[in-house]
XYZ file of C-alpha atoms in Angstrom:
585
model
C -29.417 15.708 3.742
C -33.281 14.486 3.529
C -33.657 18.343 2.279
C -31.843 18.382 -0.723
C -33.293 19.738 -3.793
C -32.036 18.010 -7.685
C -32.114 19.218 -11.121
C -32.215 16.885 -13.549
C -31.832 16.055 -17.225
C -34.850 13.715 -18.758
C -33.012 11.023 -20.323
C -36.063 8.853 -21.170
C -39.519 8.823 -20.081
C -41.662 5.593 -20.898
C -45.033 6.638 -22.686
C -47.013 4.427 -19.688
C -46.407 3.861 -16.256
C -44.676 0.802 -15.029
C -44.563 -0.645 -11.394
C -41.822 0.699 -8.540
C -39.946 -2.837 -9.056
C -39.692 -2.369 -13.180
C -38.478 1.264 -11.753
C -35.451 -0.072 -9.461
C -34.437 -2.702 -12.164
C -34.494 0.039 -14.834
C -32.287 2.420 -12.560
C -30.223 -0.438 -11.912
C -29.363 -1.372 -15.783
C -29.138 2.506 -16.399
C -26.473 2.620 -13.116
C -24.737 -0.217 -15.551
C -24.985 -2.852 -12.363
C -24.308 -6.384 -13.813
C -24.914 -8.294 -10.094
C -26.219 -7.854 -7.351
C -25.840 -9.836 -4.282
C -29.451 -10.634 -1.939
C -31.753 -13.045 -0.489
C -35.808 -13.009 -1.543
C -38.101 -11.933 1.121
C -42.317 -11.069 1.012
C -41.317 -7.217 0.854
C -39.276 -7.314 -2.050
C -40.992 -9.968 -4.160
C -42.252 -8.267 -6.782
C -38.579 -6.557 -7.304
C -37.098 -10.377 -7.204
C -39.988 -11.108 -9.972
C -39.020 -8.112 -12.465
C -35.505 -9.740 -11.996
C -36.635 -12.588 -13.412
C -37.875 -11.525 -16.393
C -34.722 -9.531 -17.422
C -30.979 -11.016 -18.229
C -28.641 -7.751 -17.942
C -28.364 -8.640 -13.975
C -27.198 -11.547 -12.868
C -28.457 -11.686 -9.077
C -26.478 -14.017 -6.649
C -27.885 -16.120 -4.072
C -26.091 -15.794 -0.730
C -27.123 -18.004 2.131
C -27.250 -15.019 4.900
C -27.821 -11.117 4.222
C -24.825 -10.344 5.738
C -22.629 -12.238 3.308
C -24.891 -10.170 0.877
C -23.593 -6.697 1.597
C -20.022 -8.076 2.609
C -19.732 -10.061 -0.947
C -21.006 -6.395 -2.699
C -18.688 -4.645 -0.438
C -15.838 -6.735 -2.510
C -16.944 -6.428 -4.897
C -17.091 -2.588 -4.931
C -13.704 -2.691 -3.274
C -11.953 -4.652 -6.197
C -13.762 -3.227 -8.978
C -14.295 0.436 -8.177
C -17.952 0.009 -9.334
C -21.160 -0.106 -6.637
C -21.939 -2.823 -5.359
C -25.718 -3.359 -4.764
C -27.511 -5.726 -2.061
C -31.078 -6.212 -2.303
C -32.667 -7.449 1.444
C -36.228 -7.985 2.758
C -37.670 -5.932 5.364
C -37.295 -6.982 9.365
C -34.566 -9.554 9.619
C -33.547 -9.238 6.301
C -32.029 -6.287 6.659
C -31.074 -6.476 10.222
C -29.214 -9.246 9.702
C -27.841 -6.703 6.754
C -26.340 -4.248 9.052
C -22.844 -5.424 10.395
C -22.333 -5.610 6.453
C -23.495 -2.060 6.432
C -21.548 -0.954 8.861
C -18.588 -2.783 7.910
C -18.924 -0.977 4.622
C -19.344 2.144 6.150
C -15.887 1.784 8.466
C -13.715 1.595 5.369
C -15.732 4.221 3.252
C -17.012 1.777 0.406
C -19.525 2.985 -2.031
C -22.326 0.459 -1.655
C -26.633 0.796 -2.576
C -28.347 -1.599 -0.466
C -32.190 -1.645 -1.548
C -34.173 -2.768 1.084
C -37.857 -3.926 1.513
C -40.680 -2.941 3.898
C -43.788 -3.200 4.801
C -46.626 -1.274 3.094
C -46.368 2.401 4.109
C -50.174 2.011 5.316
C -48.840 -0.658 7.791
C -45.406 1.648 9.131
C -45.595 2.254 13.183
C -48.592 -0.580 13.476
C -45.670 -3.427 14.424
C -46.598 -5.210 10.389
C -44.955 -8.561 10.512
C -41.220 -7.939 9.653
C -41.535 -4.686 10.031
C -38.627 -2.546 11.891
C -37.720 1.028 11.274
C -34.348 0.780 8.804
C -34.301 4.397 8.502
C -33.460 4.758 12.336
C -31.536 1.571 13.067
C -29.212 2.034 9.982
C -29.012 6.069 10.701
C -25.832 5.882 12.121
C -23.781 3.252 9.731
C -24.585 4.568 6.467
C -23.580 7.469 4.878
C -27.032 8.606 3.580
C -30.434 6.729 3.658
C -33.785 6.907 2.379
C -37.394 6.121 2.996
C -39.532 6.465 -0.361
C -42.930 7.284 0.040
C -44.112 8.139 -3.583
C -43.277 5.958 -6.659
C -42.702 9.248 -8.605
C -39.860 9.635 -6.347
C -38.215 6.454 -6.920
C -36.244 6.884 -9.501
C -34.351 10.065 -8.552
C -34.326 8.678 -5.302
C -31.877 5.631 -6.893
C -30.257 7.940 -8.708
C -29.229 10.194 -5.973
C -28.439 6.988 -3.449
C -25.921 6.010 -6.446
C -24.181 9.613 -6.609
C -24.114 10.239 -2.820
C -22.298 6.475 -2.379
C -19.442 7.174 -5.159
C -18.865 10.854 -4.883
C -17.074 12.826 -1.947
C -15.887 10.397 1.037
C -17.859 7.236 -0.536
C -20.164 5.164 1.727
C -22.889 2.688 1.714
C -26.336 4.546 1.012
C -29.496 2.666 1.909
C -32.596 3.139 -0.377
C -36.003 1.700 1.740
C -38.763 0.973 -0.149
C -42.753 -0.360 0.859
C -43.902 -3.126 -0.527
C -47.057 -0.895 -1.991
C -44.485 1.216 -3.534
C -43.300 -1.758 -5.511
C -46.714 -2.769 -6.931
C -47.496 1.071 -7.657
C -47.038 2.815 -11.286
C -45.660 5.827 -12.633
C -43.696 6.920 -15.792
C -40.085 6.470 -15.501
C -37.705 9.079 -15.719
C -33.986 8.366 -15.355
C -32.093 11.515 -14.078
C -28.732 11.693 -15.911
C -27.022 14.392 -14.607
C -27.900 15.514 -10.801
C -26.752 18.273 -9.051
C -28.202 19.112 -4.848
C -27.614 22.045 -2.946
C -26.878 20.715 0.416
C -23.978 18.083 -1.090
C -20.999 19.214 -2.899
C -17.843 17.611 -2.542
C -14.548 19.417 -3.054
C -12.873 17.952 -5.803
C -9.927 20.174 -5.946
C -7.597 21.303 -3.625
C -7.003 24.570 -2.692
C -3.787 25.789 -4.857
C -2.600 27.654 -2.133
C -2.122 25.212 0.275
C -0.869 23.035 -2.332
C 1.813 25.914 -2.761
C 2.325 25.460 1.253
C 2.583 22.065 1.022
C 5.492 21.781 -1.605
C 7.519 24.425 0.144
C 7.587 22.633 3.947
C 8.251 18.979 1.990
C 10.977 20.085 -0.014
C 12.490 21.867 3.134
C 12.210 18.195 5.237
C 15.326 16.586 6.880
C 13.277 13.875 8.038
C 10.438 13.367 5.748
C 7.794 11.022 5.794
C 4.920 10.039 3.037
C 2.254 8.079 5.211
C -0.397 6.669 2.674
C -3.915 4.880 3.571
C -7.068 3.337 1.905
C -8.281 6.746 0.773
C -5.078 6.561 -2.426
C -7.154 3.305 -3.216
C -10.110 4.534 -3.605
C -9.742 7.705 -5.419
C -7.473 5.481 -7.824
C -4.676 7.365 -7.062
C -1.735 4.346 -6.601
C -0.105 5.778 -9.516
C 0.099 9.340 -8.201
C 1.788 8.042 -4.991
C 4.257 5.737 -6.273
C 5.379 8.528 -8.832
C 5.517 10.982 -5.957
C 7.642 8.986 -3.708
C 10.140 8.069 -6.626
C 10.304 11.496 -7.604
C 11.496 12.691 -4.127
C 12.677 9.658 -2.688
C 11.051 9.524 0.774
C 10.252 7.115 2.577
C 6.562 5.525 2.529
C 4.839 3.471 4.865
C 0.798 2.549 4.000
C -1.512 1.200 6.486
C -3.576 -1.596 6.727
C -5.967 0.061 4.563
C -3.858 1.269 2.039
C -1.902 -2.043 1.264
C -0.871 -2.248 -2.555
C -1.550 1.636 -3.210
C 2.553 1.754 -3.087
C 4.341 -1.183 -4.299
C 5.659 -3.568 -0.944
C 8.846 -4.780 -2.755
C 10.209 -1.335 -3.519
C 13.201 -0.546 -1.006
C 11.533 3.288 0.026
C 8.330 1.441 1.358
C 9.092 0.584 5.172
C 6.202 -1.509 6.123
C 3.110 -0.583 7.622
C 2.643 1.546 10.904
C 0.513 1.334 13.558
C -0.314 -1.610 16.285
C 0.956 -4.685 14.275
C 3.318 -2.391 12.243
C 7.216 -2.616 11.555
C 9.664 -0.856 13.912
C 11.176 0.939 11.243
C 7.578 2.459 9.795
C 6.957 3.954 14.032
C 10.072 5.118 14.691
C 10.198 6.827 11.425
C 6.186 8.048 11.864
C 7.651 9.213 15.399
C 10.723 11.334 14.585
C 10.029 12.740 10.987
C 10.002 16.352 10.489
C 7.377 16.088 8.198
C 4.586 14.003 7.911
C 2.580 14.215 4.744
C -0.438 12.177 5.366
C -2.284 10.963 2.366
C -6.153 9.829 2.469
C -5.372 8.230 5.769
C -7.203 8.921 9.202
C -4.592 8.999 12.284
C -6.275 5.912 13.176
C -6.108 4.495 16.901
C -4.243 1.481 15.659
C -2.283 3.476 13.742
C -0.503 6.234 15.741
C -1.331 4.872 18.931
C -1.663 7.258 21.986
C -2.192 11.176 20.402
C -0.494 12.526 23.326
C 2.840 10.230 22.991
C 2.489 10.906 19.047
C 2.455 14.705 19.404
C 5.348 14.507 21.690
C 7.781 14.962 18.884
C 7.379 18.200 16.748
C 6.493 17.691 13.359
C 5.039 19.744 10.668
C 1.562 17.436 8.934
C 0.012 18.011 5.724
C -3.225 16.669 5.045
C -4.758 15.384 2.178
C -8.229 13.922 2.462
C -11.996 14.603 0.767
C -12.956 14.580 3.981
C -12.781 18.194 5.852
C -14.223 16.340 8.844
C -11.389 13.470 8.986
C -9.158 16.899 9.143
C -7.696 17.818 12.706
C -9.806 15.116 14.011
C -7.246 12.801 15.877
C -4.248 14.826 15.363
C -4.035 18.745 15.131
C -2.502 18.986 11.394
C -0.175 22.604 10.078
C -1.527 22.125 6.119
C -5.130 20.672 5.580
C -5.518 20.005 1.957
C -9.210 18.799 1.322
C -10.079 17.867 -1.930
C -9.828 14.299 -4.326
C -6.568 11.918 -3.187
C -6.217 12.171 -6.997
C -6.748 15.881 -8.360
C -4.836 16.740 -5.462
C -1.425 14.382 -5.929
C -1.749 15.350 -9.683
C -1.449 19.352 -8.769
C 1.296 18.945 -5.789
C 3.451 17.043 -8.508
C 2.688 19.680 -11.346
C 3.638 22.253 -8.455
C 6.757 20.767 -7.689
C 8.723 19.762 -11.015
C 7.517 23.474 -11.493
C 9.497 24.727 -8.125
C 12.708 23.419 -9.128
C 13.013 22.753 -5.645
C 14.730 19.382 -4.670
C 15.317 17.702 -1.523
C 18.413 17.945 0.804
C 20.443 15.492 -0.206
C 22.808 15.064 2.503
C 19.843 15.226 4.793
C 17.932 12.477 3.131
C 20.964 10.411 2.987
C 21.348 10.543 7.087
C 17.597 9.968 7.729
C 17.648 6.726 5.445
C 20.347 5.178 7.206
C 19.176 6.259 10.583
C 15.965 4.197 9.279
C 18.088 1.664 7.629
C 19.903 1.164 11.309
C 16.121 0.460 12.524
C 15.582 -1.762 9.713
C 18.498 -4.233 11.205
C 16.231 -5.172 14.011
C 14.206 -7.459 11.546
C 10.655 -7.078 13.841
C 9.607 -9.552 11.114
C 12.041 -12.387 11.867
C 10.064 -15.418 13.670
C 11.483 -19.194 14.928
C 11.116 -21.532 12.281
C 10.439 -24.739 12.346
C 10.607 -28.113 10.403
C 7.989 -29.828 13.271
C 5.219 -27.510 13.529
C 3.806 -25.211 10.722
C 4.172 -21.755 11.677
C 1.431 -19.113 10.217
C 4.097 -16.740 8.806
C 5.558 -19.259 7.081
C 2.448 -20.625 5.286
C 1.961 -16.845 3.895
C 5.405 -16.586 2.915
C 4.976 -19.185 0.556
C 1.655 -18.630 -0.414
C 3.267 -15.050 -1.399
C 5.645 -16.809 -3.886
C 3.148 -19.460 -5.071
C 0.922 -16.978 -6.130
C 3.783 -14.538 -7.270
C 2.191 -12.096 -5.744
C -0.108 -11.506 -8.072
C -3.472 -12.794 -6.458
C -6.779 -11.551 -4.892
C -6.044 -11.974 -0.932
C -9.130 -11.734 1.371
C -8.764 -11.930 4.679
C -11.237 -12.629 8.127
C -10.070 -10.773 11.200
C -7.476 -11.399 13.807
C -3.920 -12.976 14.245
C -3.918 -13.769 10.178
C -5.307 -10.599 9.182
C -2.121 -9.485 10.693
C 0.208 -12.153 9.707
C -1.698 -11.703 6.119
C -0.650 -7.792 6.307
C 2.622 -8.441 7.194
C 4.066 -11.427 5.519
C 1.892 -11.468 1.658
C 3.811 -8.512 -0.335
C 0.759 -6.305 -2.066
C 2.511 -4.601 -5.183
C -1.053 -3.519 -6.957
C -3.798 -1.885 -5.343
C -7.569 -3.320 -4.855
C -5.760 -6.925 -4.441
C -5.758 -6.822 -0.468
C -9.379 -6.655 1.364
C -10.136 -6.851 4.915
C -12.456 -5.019 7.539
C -10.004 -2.774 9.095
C -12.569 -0.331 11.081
C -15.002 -2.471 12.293
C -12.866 -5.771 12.615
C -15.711 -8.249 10.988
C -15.201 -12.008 11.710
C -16.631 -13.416 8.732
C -16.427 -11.234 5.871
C -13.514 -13.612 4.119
C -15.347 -16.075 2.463
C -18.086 -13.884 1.035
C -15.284 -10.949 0.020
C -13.534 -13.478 -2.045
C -17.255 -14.008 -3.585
C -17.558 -10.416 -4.471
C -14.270 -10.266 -5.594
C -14.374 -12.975 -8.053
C -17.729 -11.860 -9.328
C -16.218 -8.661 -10.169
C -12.942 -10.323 -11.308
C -13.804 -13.732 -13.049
C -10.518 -16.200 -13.782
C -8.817 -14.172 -11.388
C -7.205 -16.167 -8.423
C -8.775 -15.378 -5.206
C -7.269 -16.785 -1.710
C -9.265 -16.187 1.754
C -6.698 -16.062 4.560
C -8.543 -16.991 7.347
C -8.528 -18.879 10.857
C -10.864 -21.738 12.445
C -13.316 -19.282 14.397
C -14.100 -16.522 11.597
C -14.218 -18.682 9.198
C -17.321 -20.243 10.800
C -19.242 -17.481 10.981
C -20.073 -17.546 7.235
C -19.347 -20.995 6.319
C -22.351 -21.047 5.075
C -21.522 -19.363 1.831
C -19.924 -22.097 0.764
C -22.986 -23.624 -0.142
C -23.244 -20.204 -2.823
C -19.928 -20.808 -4.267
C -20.946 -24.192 -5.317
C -24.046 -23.014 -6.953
C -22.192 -20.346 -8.777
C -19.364 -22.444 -9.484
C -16.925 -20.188 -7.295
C -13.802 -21.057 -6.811
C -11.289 -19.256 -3.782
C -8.431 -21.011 -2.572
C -9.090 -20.747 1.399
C -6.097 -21.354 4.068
C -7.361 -21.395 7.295
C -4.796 -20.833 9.693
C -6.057 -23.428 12.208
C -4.680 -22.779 15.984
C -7.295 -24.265 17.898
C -7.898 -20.934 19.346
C -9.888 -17.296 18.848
C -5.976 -16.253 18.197
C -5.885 -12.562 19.102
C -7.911 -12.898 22.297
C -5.719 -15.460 23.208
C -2.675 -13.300 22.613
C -4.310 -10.342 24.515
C -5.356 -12.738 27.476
C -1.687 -13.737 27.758
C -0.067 -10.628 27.435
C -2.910 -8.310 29.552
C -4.872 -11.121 31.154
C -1.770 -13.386 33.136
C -2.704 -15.740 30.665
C -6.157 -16.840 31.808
C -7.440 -17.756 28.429
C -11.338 -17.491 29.020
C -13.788 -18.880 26.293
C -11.135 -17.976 23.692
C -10.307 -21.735 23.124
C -11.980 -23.761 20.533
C -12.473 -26.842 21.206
C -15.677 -28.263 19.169
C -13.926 -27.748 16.193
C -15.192 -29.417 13.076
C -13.688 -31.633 10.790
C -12.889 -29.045 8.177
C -11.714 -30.973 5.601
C -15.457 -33.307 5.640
C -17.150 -29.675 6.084
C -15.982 -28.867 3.097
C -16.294 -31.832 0.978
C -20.207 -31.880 2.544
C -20.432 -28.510 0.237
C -19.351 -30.340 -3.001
C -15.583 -28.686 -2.686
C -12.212 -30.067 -2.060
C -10.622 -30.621 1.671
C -7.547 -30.490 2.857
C -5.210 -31.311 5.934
C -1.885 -29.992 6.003
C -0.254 -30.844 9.505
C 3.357 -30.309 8.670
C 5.570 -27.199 7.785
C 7.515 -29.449 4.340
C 4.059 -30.512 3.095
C 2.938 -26.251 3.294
C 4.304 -25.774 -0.350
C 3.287 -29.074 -2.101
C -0.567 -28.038 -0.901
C -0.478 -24.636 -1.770
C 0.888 -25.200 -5.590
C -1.752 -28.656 -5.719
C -4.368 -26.263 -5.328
C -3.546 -23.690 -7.550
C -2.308 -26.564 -10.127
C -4.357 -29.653 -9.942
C -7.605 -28.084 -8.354
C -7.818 -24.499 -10.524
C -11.334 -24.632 -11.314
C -12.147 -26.061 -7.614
C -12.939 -24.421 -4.277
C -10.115 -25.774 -2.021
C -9.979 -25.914 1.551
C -6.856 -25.740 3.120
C -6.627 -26.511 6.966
C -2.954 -26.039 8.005
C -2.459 -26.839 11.821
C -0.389 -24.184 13.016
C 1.473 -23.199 15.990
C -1.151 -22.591 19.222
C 1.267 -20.131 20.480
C 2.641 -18.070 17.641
C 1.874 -14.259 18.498
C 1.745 -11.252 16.201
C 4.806 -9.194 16.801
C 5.461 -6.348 16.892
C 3.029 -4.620 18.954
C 1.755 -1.688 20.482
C 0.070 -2.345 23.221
C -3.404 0.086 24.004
C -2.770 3.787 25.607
C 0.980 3.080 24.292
C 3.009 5.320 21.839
C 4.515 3.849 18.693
C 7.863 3.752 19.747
C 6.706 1.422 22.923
C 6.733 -1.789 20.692
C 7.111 -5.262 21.968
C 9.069 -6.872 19.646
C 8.457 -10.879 20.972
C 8.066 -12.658 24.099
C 11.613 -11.612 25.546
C 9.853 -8.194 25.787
C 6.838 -9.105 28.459
């Protein structure tokens, strides 16, 4: 893409040149960014000092760069508006990348602006110098290298309209420190068009013909929904298609909230930590119609089990290459998750076509006969606080209506299966790259982008540490997530994997300098708690929400050490090979 070619419309020219940092901050307030999320650096000074002298952008302080492009990543994810991150050159943005690439797993539009050292001083090993360029290459969707301060501000420009448009990714925009101090006139590009990248918005009618035709023919259909209906703002397309024809729907891990969890044709999510009744019915539908979802690993398991059954696939995704990429599909459809859902449902209350009904009637009991398994059910218990049970009833503290953030491992899962997501851009986790750590600064982003909004981080003793840190920003900006840190004592799903692969040799997955979490917290200026048994779960949850609204509360509940995700689908297994609990190993 580093040949592309723009035409542009002059929006305004200044009448004398101003420095490449008045630039960025100009192309910034003209992108209509109101934060951005960084840490100061010698490379990127004299940007940090043009943001003092304005007031349109509030910046935000983390404590670590990569709580910087995890708490824009948020941020972006719960606002549908870039986030930005602004790093220094060397470790600055090294220690930006597993934000990058975190980013760049789930497809969130993200600008990260970057510093580095004087383009005199590139290749001579400058102090902090490394080449971003190259190391980010792989983990961003675009990236660029300015040489020329006349180039900087289409450069922005573009960086902003490759990250939102097509598949959306983080873009990284790399800029000297001369470049900075140097002057030219600024011209802000307003509309952009480049040769080499055009999305397809719309999908091709024909298929979309094609497509109506094989799922109004379906016995056994199947709507399978993922994190692409989220981000092309298309929850209301789905949930009107799936009413309309009655189907079943199951959305994955990514794609949480995008159909509403309480309605009765939703059937959980599929996949690794999925319900029985969302795999079997993935497995033996007829048709699958797949929308802005990626056949991921963790969800469909092993290909060659999944293609066992015959099945006819439609495809919906921006993405031509996410097409046929995991599983050989009978109707791509590339274009917008939107433009797309709106023209199959013009196409089909034109048909007149409607579904079998006597066919969908069997295929909803035979998946209301897998529903009477209950994969979900787990041992209570009125000694010991089990993790299910804590986001049960944070579910119906919160009504279902808050912000839920979540770390990675046992109650990402738990927090997937057990909290009910009705809305869309209300669930955020890393589900491709699997990032420890990103809780605490999500729920940051998140309630930067969405202020008096309640945010909860769902999160466990070892992820949470490795941004604690950034609770040290929250009290400077007066943040204020309610986090429940599902406290087993242990790195949970290596422990689970080590007992079920492993003959339960538990190595170096067992925590056991553990802080006090509840005198962590306070340290930071925010409220601590203990919870240690299962009756005193409620009476926390609604005392934080209640008496400590406007406070960052720190909830350590002591759960279970050997509560296990169930179901699951073990690796190289098929979706129908579940273990259901214990009495299965």
């Amino acid at each position: 893409m580093q040949s592309v070619s723009a035409e542009m419309s002059r929006a305004e020219t200044t009448s004398a040149p101003i420095t490449g940092a008045e630039i960025i901050v100009r192309c910034l307030q003209e992108e209509g960014v109101k934060h951005i999320f960084g840490y100061p650096g010698g490379a990127v000074l004299y940007i940090y000092d043009e943001i003092f002298k304005q007031d349109k952008i509030q910046h935000i302080l983390v404590r670590h760069e990569q709580a910087a492009v995890h708490a824009a990543d948020a941020y972006s994810r719960s606002s549908n508006r870039i986030g930005v991150a602004l790093v220094t050159s060397g470790p600055g943005v090294t220690n930006a990348v597993t934000g990058i690439a975190t980013a760049y797993m789930d497809s969130i539009p993200l600008v990260i602006i970057s510093g580095q050292v004087p383009t005199h001083a590139i290749g001579q090993d400058a102090f902090q110098e490394c080449d971003t360029v190259g190391i980010t290459r792989p983990c961003v969707k675009h990236n660029f290298l300015v040489k020329d301060v006349r180039d900087l501000a289409l450069t922005m420009r573009k960086a902003f309209y490759i990250a939102r448009t097509g598949r959306p990714g983080p873009v990284l925009v790399d800029v000297p420190k001369d470049i900075t101090i140097a002057k030219a006139p600024f011209v802000y590009p307003r509309e952009l068009s480049m040769r080499s990248y055009n999305p397809v918005i719309k999908g091709h009618q024909g298929q979309i013909k094609k497509a109506v035709q094989v799922l109004m023919s379906a016995h056994r259909p199947m709507v399978y929904a993922g994190g692409g209906v989220i981000l092309a703002d298309a929850s209301e397309q789905l949930n009107r298609l799936v009413n309309l024809l009655g189907y079943p729907c199951t959305t994955t891990l990514m794609g949480l909230g995008a159909f509403k969890s309480t309605d009765p044709k939703w059937v959980g999510m599929p996949g690794m930590h999925g319900t029985y009744e969302a795999n079997m019915a993935m497995q033996h539908c007829d048709v699958l119609l797949a929308i802005g979802a990626r056949f991921d690993d963790r969800v469909i398991g092993n290909p060659k089990h999944f293609a066992q059954n015959p099945r006819k696939i439609i495809h919906i995704d921006v993405d031509p290459s996410s097409i046929s990429k995991r599983v050989k599909v009978d109707i791509p459809i590339v274009g917008d998750v939107k433009e797309v859902l709106i023209d199959l449902l013009a196409h089909i209350e034109a048909s007149g076509l409607k579904p079998s009904v006597s066919a969908l009637k069997a295929w909803w009991a035979q998946i209301n006969e897998w529903r009477q398994r209950d994969c979900l059910k787990y041992d209570r218990s009125a000694e010991i606080i089990k993790p299910q049970y804590v986001i049960e009833t944070l579910w119906k503290v919160t009504q279902g209506d808050a912000y839920v953030t979540s770390d990675v491992g046992q109650h990402q899962m738990w927090a997937a299966q057990y909290y009910k997501f009705d809305k869309p851009r209300r669930w955020f986790n890393s589900g491709g790259l699997g990032t420890m750590g990103v809780g605490l600064p999500y729920a940051m982003g998140v309630q930067m982008a969405n202020p008096g909004a309640q945010v909860v981080v769902i999160t466990g003793e070892a992820s949470i540490q490795m941004c604690i840190q950034e609770l040290s920003t929250c009290k400077q900006y007066r943040l204020t997530p309610k986090i429940v840190n599902l406290n087993n004592r242990y790195l949970g799903m290596v422990r689970q994997w080590q007992q079920i692969d492993y003959g339960s040799r538990y190595s170096e997955s067992y925590m056991d300098a553990l802080p006090d979490f509840v005198k962590l917290a306070e340290a930071y200026g925010h409220v601590g708690m203990r919870i240690e048994r299962p009756a005193d779960v409620e009476p926390a949850l609604r005392e934080a929400f209640s008496r400590y609204k406007d406070r960052l509360v720190f909830m350590d509940f002591i759960t279970d050490q050997t509560e296990n995700v169930w179901p699951m689908v073990k690796a190289g297994k098929g979706l129908t090979e579940m273990l259901l609990g214990s009495e299965d190993l």
